[in-house]
């Protein structure tokens, strides 16, 4: 390999993504080298093993009804919505349905395992990582959610920014836009961070709801400022290691790439992604961001979900106070809680979870829903962004998410409201619009541009043809004049002969018509 100053490597070094790639690889190597030091199991935590398992009947659930989960998730695989999926359903402190479906990619070489397969969880990062960090810092008295963000981030100030509070960021009511294309405008993580801080406020804080990745990124910056540590380091020490979540981290170590589900095959970075964050803006921020970047397994996330159900503690280890868990998971602004979303129908939580249920989804095809009234949770991890074969993978994952939640709730046999009737069919059984041909909308900007260009080209061609016709008309004018007289004579002669011919044709037609009548009558009797 040549030196870093060699001509062959110069284009790579000059490219923003080339520099990001080098930083990412170096950081990954350092993280992997330090893994033996930071991932130390605590006694009694069952390091990396997840929750203890129980038969469904032992926790008041029907195994037969839970079997519906296998059918609907497998239908998503068969329809081409995703190559594989990991599922864990837990209740009353136990894992009751832990399954792997399909494979990590479409080569079908590596089967998915709920315990071992690592997935890019996308926006689950917002709740499992960023919101949890804020919760811990609230407990420690280092963050006040009613305080302006500028108290922690002085660079985020001026105008309406001075009115944005930490709570506004948590409920997506800050007035910030959904996002910015950081990967286009920033060459380094520092520049990407500056672009987040410089994002404009588009609406008075507290008045408008706009789901914003930028708000989550700012929350990550707040956590770093209040804790004095990088976000990933703080979470590793305060949450993941203490819970025994050994496969949960922002950067996948080199040894674990093989069991990590790949995502995009042709991203702007120019190479297939596996073990590297799918979200381009999270990558621009260095792979650690408040809105995305976390990797985990379904088993690890089951421990986290149980910690939340147990009021912030797991296996004797306190992560967050019970009062803070209650505060952050209650509806606060519309259907939003603090950081978390709530089950408001159509959010991937099905139609049977309780009104106190909370959770989140991730763009890569992930979801986590927790129902405290039934003391249960449902986890789904997929990589539906990996060269999906279905024409509408977003519809596939939406239906499977809802079916999974519904099947889990319908399997509860000790519900105080009684056992619910199972539907005749689930969404995945109908598979509505999963593979309906995708139509190109004529109203799209690209279509309008193409149509305008086609009309302009047609107009130019018509104009050119018109000019050619006029030129030809002038040169043939005299010829037309000289032949007009003979043409007139021929015309008068033709009219005379035409009249005779017409009389003869009428006579002939009358005879033929009379001759055909018996034939037609005979044919109609068959």
Short mmCIF file of C-alpha atoms in Angstrom, two decimals:
data_model
loop_
_atom_site.label_atom_id
_atom_site.label_comp_id
_atom_site.label_asym_id
_atom_site.label_seq_id
_atom_site.Cartn_x
_atom_site.Cartn_y
_atom_site.Cartn_z
CA UNK A 1 0.00 0.00 0.00
CA UNK A 2 1.29 3.46 -0.88
CA UNK A 3 1.85 6.26 1.58
CA UNK A 4 -0.91 8.76 2.36
CA UNK A 5 0.79 11.27 0.07
CA UNK A 6 0.87 8.97 -2.97
CA UNK A 7 -0.92 10.21 -6.14
CA UNK A 8 -3.13 7.12 -6.16
CA UNK A 9 -4.62 8.01 -2.78
CA UNK A 10 -4.85 11.76 -3.28
CA UNK A 11 -8.41 11.70 -4.81
CA UNK A 12 -9.62 9.61 -1.86
CA UNK A 13 -8.09 11.95 0.70
CA UNK A 14 -9.52 15.02 -1.02
CA UNK A 15 -13.03 13.52 -1.06
CA UNK A 16 -15.15 14.26 2.04
CA UNK A 17 -16.31 10.65 2.10
CA UNK A 18 -12.76 9.44 1.68
CA UNK A 19 -11.71 11.34 4.77
CA UNK A 20 -14.78 10.18 6.68
CA UNK A 21 -14.05 6.59 5.69
CA UNK A 22 -10.48 6.80 7.01
CA UNK A 23 -11.66 8.35 10.28
CA UNK A 24 -14.35 5.68 10.60
CA UNK A 25 -11.92 2.81 10.03
CA UNK A 26 -9.37 4.19 12.48
CA UNK A 27 -12.04 4.72 15.13
CA UNK A 28 -13.39 1.21 14.55
CA UNK A 29 -9.93 -0.29 15.06
CA UNK A 30 -9.45 1.68 18.26
CA UNK A 31 -12.89 0.67 19.52
CA UNK A 32 -12.19 -2.98 18.74
CA UNK A 33 -8.81 -2.82 20.44
CA UNK A 34 -10.44 -1.41 23.57
CA UNK A 35 -13.33 -3.89 23.54
CA UNK A 36 -11.74 -6.27 26.05
CA UNK A 37 -11.45 -3.40 28.52
CA UNK A 38 -14.84 -1.71 28.18
CA UNK A 39 -17.08 -4.77 27.77
CA UNK A 40 -16.73 -6.28 31.23
CA UNK A 41 -19.61 -8.39 32.46
CA UNK A 42 -21.11 -7.57 35.83
CA UNK A 43 -21.82 -10.56 38.07
CA UNK A 44 -25.37 -11.82 37.84
CA UNK A 45 -26.29 -9.86 34.72
CA UNK A 46 -26.24 -12.79 32.33
CA UNK A 47 -23.84 -10.89 30.07
CA UNK A 48 -25.06 -10.92 26.48
CA UNK A 49 -27.72 -13.54 27.24
CA UNK A 50 -30.80 -11.36 27.30
CA UNK A 51 -33.86 -12.06 29.39
CA UNK A 52 -34.61 -15.48 30.91
CA UNK A 53 -37.02 -17.47 28.74
CA UNK A 54 -40.43 -18.87 29.68
CA UNK A 55 -43.17 -20.74 27.86
CA UNK A 56 -46.01 -18.42 26.82
CA UNK A 57 -48.54 -20.12 29.08
CA UNK A 58 -46.38 -19.35 32.11
CA UNK A 59 -46.90 -15.62 31.54
CA UNK A 60 -50.55 -15.78 30.49
CA UNK A 61 -50.09 -15.96 26.71
CA UNK A 62 -51.17 -18.38 23.99
CA UNK A 63 -48.40 -20.10 22.03
CA UNK A 64 -50.86 -20.89 19.25
CA UNK A 65 -51.77 -17.24 18.83
CA UNK A 66 -48.15 -16.14 19.03
CA UNK A 67 -47.56 -18.51 16.13
CA UNK A 68 -49.28 -15.90 13.95
CA UNK A 69 -46.10 -13.84 14.33
CA UNK A 70 -44.12 -16.46 12.43
CA UNK A 71 -46.58 -16.38 9.57
CA UNK A 72 -46.80 -12.61 9.12
CA UNK A 73 -43.07 -11.96 9.47
CA UNK A 74 -42.24 -14.79 7.07
CA UNK A 75 -44.71 -13.41 4.55
CA UNK A 76 -42.72 -10.18 4.57
CA UNK A 77 -39.59 -12.15 3.69
CA UNK A 78 -41.32 -14.11 0.93
CA UNK A 79 -42.77 -10.91 -0.54
CA UNK A 80 -39.28 -9.43 -0.80
CA UNK A 81 -39.79 -6.70 1.78
CA UNK A 82 -36.60 -7.67 3.64
CA UNK A 83 -34.22 -10.65 3.53
CA UNK A 84 -34.61 -11.46 7.22
CA UNK A 85 -35.88 -10.30 10.59
CA UNK A 86 -35.29 -10.73 14.32
CA UNK A 87 -38.22 -10.71 16.75
CA UNK A 88 -38.50 -10.79 20.52
CA UNK A 89 -41.75 -10.59 22.47
CA UNK A 90 -41.46 -10.32 26.23
CA UNK A 91 -43.92 -10.32 29.10
CA UNK A 92 -43.71 -10.18 32.90
CA UNK A 93 -39.92 -10.14 32.89
CA UNK A 94 -39.41 -13.03 30.47
CA UNK A 95 -38.71 -13.58 26.79
CA UNK A 96 -41.59 -15.67 25.45
CA UNK A 97 -41.13 -15.51 21.68
CA UNK A 98 -37.59 -15.08 20.34
CA UNK A 99 -37.18 -15.82 16.64
CA UNK A 100 -34.93 -15.26 13.65
CA UNK A 101 -36.44 -15.29 10.14
CA UNK A 102 -34.71 -15.50 6.78
CA UNK A 103 -31.13 -14.40 6.28
CA UNK A 104 -28.96 -11.32 6.76
CA UNK A 105 -28.91 -10.64 3.01
CA UNK A 106 -30.34 -12.07 -0.19
CA UNK A 107 -27.47 -14.52 -0.69
CA UNK A 108 -29.15 -16.68 1.98
CA UNK A 109 -25.78 -17.63 3.46
CA UNK A 110 -26.26 -16.47 7.07
CA UNK A 111 -29.45 -17.16 8.98
CA UNK A 112 -30.82 -14.44 11.24
CA UNK A 113 -30.58 -14.99 14.98
CA UNK A 114 -32.38 -12.85 17.55
CA UNK A 115 -29.42 -13.34 19.89
CA UNK A 116 -26.50 -12.84 17.49
CA UNK A 117 -27.59 -10.79 14.46
CA UNK A 118 -26.68 -7.11 14.67
CA UNK A 119 -28.87 -4.48 12.99
CA UNK A 120 -28.60 -0.77 12.29
CA UNK A 121 -31.56 0.39 14.41
CA UNK A 122 -31.76 3.87 12.78
CA UNK A 123 -34.16 6.16 14.69
CA UNK A 124 -34.44 3.78 17.63
CA UNK A 125 -31.20 5.61 18.46
CA UNK A 126 -33.36 8.59 19.44
CA UNK A 127 -34.94 6.72 22.35
CA UNK A 128 -32.58 3.88 23.29
CA UNK A 129 -29.55 6.19 23.26
CA UNK A 130 -30.23 9.94 23.17
CA UNK A 131 -33.42 10.16 25.22
CA UNK A 132 -31.99 7.75 27.78
CA UNK A 133 -28.89 9.93 28.13
CA UNK A 134 -31.08 12.98 28.78
CA UNK A 135 -33.13 11.02 31.34
CA UNK A 136 -30.01 10.06 33.25
CA UNK A 137 -28.71 13.64 33.20
CA UNK A 138 -32.09 14.89 34.45
CA UNK A 139 -31.80 12.48 37.38
CA UNK A 140 -28.27 13.75 38.03
CA UNK A 141 -29.48 17.34 38.03
CA UNK A 142 -27.26 18.24 35.08
CA UNK A 143 -30.09 18.91 32.59
CA UNK A 144 -33.30 20.85 33.11
CA UNK A 145 -35.70 20.13 30.25
CA UNK A 146 -37.51 23.44 30.76
CA UNK A 147 -34.26 25.36 30.27
CA UNK A 148 -33.33 26.94 26.93
CA UNK A 149 -31.02 24.86 24.77
CA UNK A 150 -28.63 27.83 24.66
CA UNK A 151 -27.80 27.23 28.33
CA UNK A 152 -25.96 24.08 27.27
CA UNK A 153 -25.09 25.08 23.70
CA UNK A 154 -24.18 28.81 23.59
CA UNK A 155 -23.65 28.61 19.81
CA UNK A 156 -27.34 27.78 19.42
CA UNK A 157 -28.67 31.24 20.21
CA UNK A 158 -30.09 34.41 18.71
CA UNK A 159 -33.64 35.20 17.63
CA UNK A 160 -36.16 32.41 18.09
CA UNK A 161 -33.39 29.98 19.06
CA UNK A 162 -33.27 31.59 22.49
CA UNK A 163 -36.85 30.37 23.06
CA UNK A 164 -36.17 26.74 22.18
CA UNK A 165 -36.12 24.53 25.28
CA UNK A 166 -34.81 21.01 25.76
CA UNK A 167 -38.43 19.88 26.08
CA UNK A 168 -39.23 21.38 22.68
CA UNK A 169 -36.49 19.23 21.18
CA UNK A 170 -37.83 16.14 22.95
CA UNK A 171 -41.38 16.66 21.64
CA UNK A 172 -40.36 17.82 18.14
CA UNK A 173 -41.92 21.23 18.72
CA UNK A 174 -38.75 23.29 18.40
CA UNK A 175 -39.62 24.84 15.05
CA UNK A 176 -36.58 23.23 13.44
CA UNK A 177 -36.92 21.66 9.98
CA UNK A 178 -36.93 17.90 9.59
CA UNK A 179 -33.27 17.89 8.59
CA UNK A 180 -30.46 19.24 6.45
CA UNK A 181 -28.30 17.39 3.93
CA UNK A 182 -25.23 17.57 6.12
CA UNK A 183 -23.44 15.03 3.94
CA UNK A 184 -23.61 17.46 1.02
CA UNK A 185 -22.51 20.63 2.81
CA UNK A 186 -19.97 19.34 5.36
CA UNK A 187 -16.52 17.89 4.79
CA UNK A 188 -15.82 16.95 8.43
CA UNK A 189 -17.85 16.00 11.53
CA UNK A 190 -17.00 19.43 12.98
CA UNK A 191 -18.50 21.15 9.95
CA UNK A 192 -21.56 18.91 10.14
CA UNK A 193 -22.01 19.84 13.80
CA UNK A 194 -21.74 23.53 12.94
CA UNK A 195 -24.41 23.08 10.25
CA UNK A 196 -26.78 21.54 12.82
CA UNK A 197 -26.24 24.45 15.20
CA UNK A 198 -26.82 26.91 12.35
CA UNK A 199 -30.12 25.35 11.25
CA UNK A 200 -32.91 27.96 11.08
CA UNK A 201 -36.03 28.02 13.22
CA UNK A 202 -38.99 27.92 10.84
CA UNK A 203 -41.84 28.26 13.33
CA UNK A 204 -42.32 29.74 16.79
CA UNK A 205 -41.09 27.12 19.31
CA UNK A 206 -43.95 25.23 20.93
CA UNK A 207 -46.49 25.99 18.21
CA UNK A 208 -45.55 23.68 15.34
CA UNK A 209 -44.90 19.95 15.24
CA UNK A 210 -42.22 18.72 12.82
CA UNK A 211 -40.44 15.41 13.38
CA UNK A 212 -36.83 16.58 13.30
CA UNK A 213 -33.54 14.69 13.16
CA UNK A 214 -31.81 18.01 13.85
CA UNK A 215 -33.58 18.29 17.18
CA UNK A 216 -32.33 14.84 18.18
CA UNK A 217 -28.80 15.80 17.13
CA UNK A 218 -28.98 18.88 19.35
CA UNK A 219 -30.14 16.67 22.23
CA UNK A 220 -27.03 14.59 21.68
CA UNK A 221 -24.91 17.74 21.85
CA UNK A 222 -26.71 18.77 25.06
CA UNK A 223 -25.94 15.37 26.61
CA UNK A 224 -22.27 15.73 25.68
CA UNK A 225 -22.06 19.26 27.07
CA UNK A 226 -23.81 18.34 30.34
CA UNK A 227 -21.87 15.11 30.90
CA UNK A 228 -18.51 16.29 29.62
CA UNK A 229 -18.19 13.08 27.59
CA UNK A 230 -18.82 11.98 23.99
CA UNK A 231 -22.33 10.58 23.62
CA UNK A 232 -21.19 7.05 22.79
CA UNK A 233 -18.76 6.93 25.73
CA UNK A 234 -21.37 8.21 28.17
CA UNK A 235 -23.94 5.62 27.07
CA UNK A 236 -21.44 2.78 27.06
CA UNK A 237 -20.51 3.51 30.66
CA UNK A 238 -23.90 4.49 32.03
CA UNK A 239 -26.24 2.12 30.18
CA UNK A 240 -24.99 -0.58 27.85
CA UNK A 241 -22.20 -2.08 29.95
CA UNK A 242 -24.24 -1.92 33.14
CA UNK A 243 -27.15 -3.75 31.49
CA UNK A 244 -24.94 -6.33 29.81
CA UNK A 245 -25.93 -5.08 26.34
CA UNK A 246 -22.66 -6.28 24.86
CA UNK A 247 -23.75 -5.96 21.22
CA UNK A 248 -25.10 -2.42 21.44
CA UNK A 249 -22.82 0.36 20.25
CA UNK A 250 -22.44 3.13 17.69
CA UNK A 251 -19.56 1.59 15.78
CA UNK A 252 -19.44 -2.09 14.88
CA UNK A 253 -16.11 -3.77 15.58
CA UNK A 254 -14.30 -5.50 12.73
CA UNK A 255 -14.92 -8.93 14.26
CA UNK A 256 -18.71 -8.38 14.26
CA UNK A 257 -19.22 -7.11 10.71
CA UNK A 258 -19.94 -10.64 9.44
CA UNK A 259 -23.00 -10.99 11.71
CA UNK A 260 -24.25 -7.49 10.98
CA UNK A 261 -27.10 -7.06 8.51
CA UNK A 262 -26.07 -5.00 5.45
CA UNK A 263 -28.13 -1.99 4.42
CA UNK A 264 -27.72 0.20 1.33
CA UNK A 265 -25.90 -1.36 -1.64
CA UNK A 266 -25.42 1.85 -3.66
CA UNK A 267 -25.33 4.85 -1.26
CA UNK A 268 -23.77 8.25 -2.03
CA UNK A 269 -20.62 7.00 -0.32
CA UNK A 270 -19.99 4.78 -3.31
CA UNK A 271 -19.71 1.36 -1.65
CA UNK A 272 -22.12 -1.15 -0.05
CA UNK A 273 -22.78 -0.59 3.65
CA UNK A 274 -22.31 -3.22 6.28
CA UNK A 275 -21.40 -2.40 9.86
CA UNK A 276 -21.40 1.29 8.98
CA UNK A 277 -24.32 3.61 9.73
CA UNK A 278 -26.90 3.77 6.95
CA UNK A 279 -28.00 7.36 7.58
CA UNK A 280 -25.86 9.77 5.54
CA UNK A 281 -26.17 12.63 8.02
CA UNK A 282 -25.19 10.42 10.94
CA UNK A 283 -22.16 9.34 8.91
CA UNK A 284 -21.31 12.99 8.22
CA UNK A 285 -21.36 13.57 11.99
CA UNK A 286 -18.75 10.84 12.42
CA UNK A 287 -21.03 7.84 12.95
CA UNK A 288 -22.26 9.00 16.36
CA UNK A 289 -25.39 11.15 16.23
CA UNK A 290 -28.42 11.84 18.34
CA UNK A 291 -30.83 10.79 15.60
CA UNK A 292 -29.20 7.60 14.23
CA UNK A 293 -26.09 5.46 14.29
CA UNK A 294 -26.77 2.84 16.96
CA UNK A 295 -26.39 -0.90 16.25
CA UNK A 296 -27.92 -3.63 18.41
CA UNK A 297 -29.49 -7.08 18.58
CA UNK A 298 -33.09 -7.95 19.40
CA UNK A 299 -31.89 -9.72 22.54
CA UNK A 300 -29.98 -6.67 23.78
CA UNK A 301 -32.98 -4.44 23.15
CA UNK A 302 -35.19 -6.84 25.13
CA UNK A 303 -33.08 -6.11 28.21
CA UNK A 304 -33.46 -2.38 27.62
CA UNK A 305 -37.24 -2.73 27.19
CA UNK A 306 -37.51 -4.71 30.41
CA UNK A 307 -35.51 -2.03 32.22
CA UNK A 308 -38.09 0.53 31.09
CA UNK A 309 -40.99 -1.72 32.15
CA UNK A 310 -39.38 -2.22 35.55
CA UNK A 311 -39.28 1.53 36.16
CA UNK A 312 -35.66 2.16 35.20
CA UNK A 313 -34.01 -0.83 36.85
CA UNK A 314 -32.93 -4.27 35.69
CA UNK A 315 -31.51 -7.17 37.69
CA UNK A 316 -30.80 -4.88 40.61
CA UNK A 317 -29.08 -2.20 38.52
CA UNK A 318 -30.72 1.23 38.55
CA UNK A 319 -30.32 3.16 35.28
CA UNK A 320 -33.06 5.81 35.57
CA UNK A 321 -35.44 6.75 38.35
CA UNK A 322 -38.99 5.45 38.16
CA UNK A 323 -40.36 8.99 38.32
CA UNK A 324 -38.29 9.99 35.29
CA UNK A 325 -39.43 6.94 33.32
CA UNK A 326 -43.06 7.87 34.06
CA UNK A 327 -42.44 11.50 33.13
CA UNK A 328 -40.72 10.76 29.82
CA UNK A 329 -43.18 8.12 28.60
CA UNK A 330 -46.42 10.11 29.19
CA UNK A 331 -48.07 11.97 26.33
CA UNK A 332 -46.89 15.55 26.53
CA UNK A 333 -47.58 17.26 23.20
CA UNK A 334 -50.13 15.64 20.92
CA UNK A 335 -49.17 12.00 20.46
CA UNK A 336 -45.55 12.67 21.47
CA UNK A 337 -44.06 11.87 24.86
CA UNK A 338 -40.59 13.16 25.81
CA UNK A 339 -38.34 11.64 23.16
CA UNK A 340 -40.70 8.68 22.80
CA UNK A 341 -43.73 8.34 20.56
CA UNK A 342 -46.98 6.88 21.87
CA UNK A 343 -49.38 4.38 20.37
CA UNK A 344 -51.83 6.55 18.51
CA UNK A 345 -52.84 4.11 15.78
CA UNK A 346 -50.94 3.67 12.53
CA UNK A 347 -47.58 4.19 14.22
CA UNK A 348 -46.50 0.57 13.94
CA UNK A 349 -48.03 -0.48 17.28
CA UNK A 350 -51.18 -2.03 15.85
CA UNK A 351 -54.69 -1.34 17.12
CA UNK A 352 -54.86 -3.18 20.44
CA UNK A 353 -52.06 -1.79 22.60
CA UNK A 354 -53.12 0.34 25.54
CA UNK A 355 -53.25 4.13 25.51
CA UNK A 356 -50.18 4.19 27.75
CA UNK A 357 -48.06 2.21 25.28
CA UNK A 358 -44.97 3.97 23.96
CA UNK A 359 -42.22 3.18 21.49
CA UNK A 360 -40.50 4.21 18.26
CA UNK A 361 -39.67 3.04 14.76
CA UNK A 362 -36.53 3.19 12.62
CA UNK A 363 -36.16 3.89 8.89
CA UNK A 364 -34.11 0.75 8.25
CA UNK A 365 -37.13 -1.36 9.25
CA UNK A 366 -36.96 -1.52 13.04
CA UNK A 367 -39.42 -0.93 15.87
CA UNK A 368 -39.73 -1.19 19.64
CA UNK A 369 -43.10 -0.93 21.44
CA UNK A 370 -43.69 -1.20 25.18
CA UNK A 371 -47.13 -1.66 26.79
CA UNK A 372 -46.87 -1.04 30.56
CA UNK A 373 -50.55 -1.91 31.16
CA UNK A 374 -49.93 -5.46 29.91
CA UNK A 375 -46.31 -5.58 31.15
CA UNK A 376 -45.07 -6.55 27.69
CA UNK A 377 -42.92 -5.38 24.79
CA UNK A 378 -42.51 -6.20 21.10
CA UNK A 379 -39.25 -5.82 19.13
CA UNK A 380 -38.75 -6.11 15.37
CA UNK A 381 -35.44 -5.65 13.56
CA UNK A 382 -35.10 -5.85 9.76
CA UNK A 383 -32.96 -4.32 7.01
CA UNK A 384 -35.75 -3.47 4.57
CA UNK A 385 -33.43 -0.88 2.94
CA UNK A 386 -31.17 -3.68 1.66
CA UNK A 387 -32.12 -4.03 -2.02
CA UNK A 388 -35.72 -4.90 -1.22
CA UNK A 389 -37.35 -7.02 -3.91
CA UNK A 390 -40.87 -5.86 -3.10
CA UNK A 391 -42.03 -2.86 -5.07
CA UNK A 392 -43.26 -1.17 -1.90
CA UNK A 393 -41.05 -2.30 1.00
CA UNK A 394 -42.29 0.59 3.15
CA UNK A 395 -45.83 -0.80 2.93
CA UNK A 396 -44.58 -4.31 3.72
CA UNK A 397 -42.76 -3.22 6.88
CA UNK A 398 -45.66 -1.00 7.98
CA UNK A 399 -48.11 -3.92 7.80
CA UNK A 400 -45.76 -6.42 9.42
CA UNK A 401 -45.00 -4.03 12.31
CA UNK A 402 -48.69 -3.60 13.03
CA UNK A 403 -49.45 -7.30 12.62
CA UNK A 404 -46.65 -8.22 15.00
CA UNK A 405 -47.97 -5.88 17.68
CA UNK A 406 -51.55 -7.07 17.17
CA UNK A 407 -50.61 -10.75 17.30
CA UNK A 408 -48.66 -10.23 20.52
CA UNK A 409 -51.51 -8.40 22.26
CA UNK A 410 -54.14 -10.87 21.00
CA UNK A 411 -52.05 -13.68 22.50
CA UNK A 412 -52.58 -12.29 26.02
CA UNK A 413 -55.06 -14.62 27.72
CA UNK A 414 -55.27 -12.98 31.17
CA UNK A 415 -56.26 -9.49 30.03
CA UNK A 416 -58.73 -7.90 32.50
CA UNK A 417 -60.83 -6.83 29.50
CA UNK A 418 -61.14 -10.44 28.38
CA UNK A 419 -59.69 -12.46 25.51
CA UNK A 420 -60.07 -10.74 22.17
CA UNK A 421 -61.26 -12.57 19.06
CA UNK A 422 -58.64 -13.28 16.43
CA UNK A 423 -59.28 -11.61 13.07
CA UNK A 424 -60.02 -13.73 10.02
CA UNK A 425 -56.89 -12.40 8.36
CA UNK A 426 -54.01 -10.08 9.16
CA UNK A 427 -52.61 -7.29 7.01
CA UNK A 428 -49.80 -9.54 5.81
CA UNK A 429 -52.33 -12.13 4.67
CA UNK A 430 -53.98 -9.56 2.42
CA UNK A 431 -50.68 -7.93 1.37
CA UNK A 432 -52.52 -4.93 -0.02
CA UNK A 433 -50.34 -2.81 -2.34
CA UNK A 434 -47.16 -4.72 -1.41
CA UNK A 435 -46.27 -5.36 -5.03
CA UNK A 436 -48.64 -3.19 -7.01
CA UNK A 437 -46.73 -1.62 -9.94
CA UNK A 438 -45.24 1.71 -9.02
CA UNK A 439 -46.64 4.52 -11.15
CA UNK A 440 -44.59 7.52 -12.14
CA UNK A 441 -46.51 10.58 -11.08
CA UNK A 442 -46.96 12.96 -14.02
CA UNK A 443 -47.10 15.85 -11.59
CA UNK A 444 -43.58 15.28 -10.31
CA UNK A 445 -40.99 17.97 -11.01
CA UNK A 446 -38.85 15.59 -13.05
CA UNK A 447 -41.83 14.52 -15.16
CA UNK A 448 -42.80 18.13 -15.75
CA UNK A 449 -39.28 18.98 -16.88
CA UNK A 450 -39.21 16.02 -19.28
CA UNK A 451 -42.65 16.93 -20.68
CA UNK A 452 -41.60 20.57 -21.18
CA UNK A 453 -38.43 19.50 -22.97
CA UNK A 454 -40.41 17.18 -25.23
CA UNK A 455 -42.89 19.94 -26.10
CA UNK A 456 -40.05 22.36 -26.88
CA UNK A 457 -38.37 19.80 -29.14
CA UNK A 458 -41.66 19.12 -30.94
CA UNK A 459 -42.22 22.86 -31.44
CA UNK A 460 -38.73 23.29 -32.94
CA UNK A 461 -39.30 20.38 -35.29
CA UNK A 462 -42.70 21.71 -36.36
CA UNK A 463 -41.21 25.16 -37.01
CA UNK A 464 -38.43 23.66 -39.11
CA UNK A 465 -40.93 21.62 -41.14
CA UNK A 466 -43.13 24.68 -41.61
CA UNK A 467 -40.21 26.71 -43.00
CA UNK A 468 -39.34 23.93 -45.41
CA UNK A 469 -42.95 23.71 -46.64
CA UNK A 470 -43.13 27.47 -47.31
CA UNK A 471 -39.93 27.38 -49.34
CA UNK A 472 -41.24 24.50 -51.42
CA UNK A 473 -44.53 26.35 -52.01
CA UNK A 474 -42.77 29.37 -53.59
CA UNK A 475 -40.71 27.33 -56.07
CA UNK A 476 -43.69 25.31 -57.26
CA UNK A 477 -46.09 28.22 -57.64
CA UNK A 478 -45.53 28.74 -61.44
CA UNK A 479 -45.90 25.06 -62.15
CA UNK A 480 -49.23 25.03 -60.37
CA UNK A 481 -50.41 28.04 -62.42
CA UNK A 482 -49.44 26.54 -65.78
CA UNK A 483 -51.21 23.30 -65.03
CA UNK A 484 -54.33 24.94 -63.65
CA UNK A 485 -56.06 25.17 -67.06
CA UNK A 486 -55.41 21.59 -68.07
CA UNK A 487 -56.40 20.53 -64.58
CA UNK A 488 -59.69 22.40 -64.95
CA UNK A 489 -60.38 20.74 -68.26
CA UNK A 490 -59.62 17.35 -66.86
CA UNK A 491 -61.82 18.13 -63.89
CA UNK A 492 -64.87 18.97 -66.03
CA UNK A 493 -64.33 15.83 -68.08
CA UNK A 494 -63.92 13.80 -64.92
CA UNK A 495 -67.19 15.18 -63.50
CA UNK A 496 -69.08 14.07 -66.63
CA UNK A 497 -67.65 10.57 -66.55
CA UNK A 498 -68.13 10.42 -62.78
CA UNK A 499 -71.84 11.12 -63.15
CA UNK A 500 -72.24 8.27 -65.63
CA UNK A 501 -70.23 5.96 -63.41
CA UNK A 502 -72.29 6.90 -60.35
CA UNK A 503 -75.54 6.04 -62.14
CA UNK A 504 -74.16 2.68 -63.18
CA UNK A 505 -72.93 1.91 -59.62
CA UNK A 506 -76.35 2.69 -58.12
CA UNK A 507 -78.03 0.29 -60.53
CA UNK A 508 -75.49 -2.40 -59.76
CA UNK A 509 -75.83 -1.91 -56.04
CA UNK A 510 -79.61 -2.23 -56.23
CA UNK A 511 -79.32 -5.53 -58.04
CA UNK A 512 -76.74 -6.91 -55.59
CA UNK A 513 -78.82 -5.86 -52.61
CA UNK A 514 -81.89 -7.60 -54.03
CA UNK A 515 -79.91 -10.75 -54.76
CA UNK A 516 -78.46 -10.98 -51.22
CA UNK A 517 -81.72 -10.71 -49.29
CA UNK A 518 -82.59 -14.46 -49.27
CA UNK A 519 -79.03 -15.35 -48.15
CA UNK A 520 -79.14 -12.92 -45.24
CA UNK A 521 -82.57 -14.20 -44.19
CA UNK A 522 -81.41 -17.80 -44.36
CA UNK A 523 -78.29 -17.06 -42.25
CA UNK A 524 -80.35 -15.44 -39.51
CA UNK A 525 -82.33 -18.66 -38.88
CA UNK A 526 -79.30 -20.71 -37.76
#
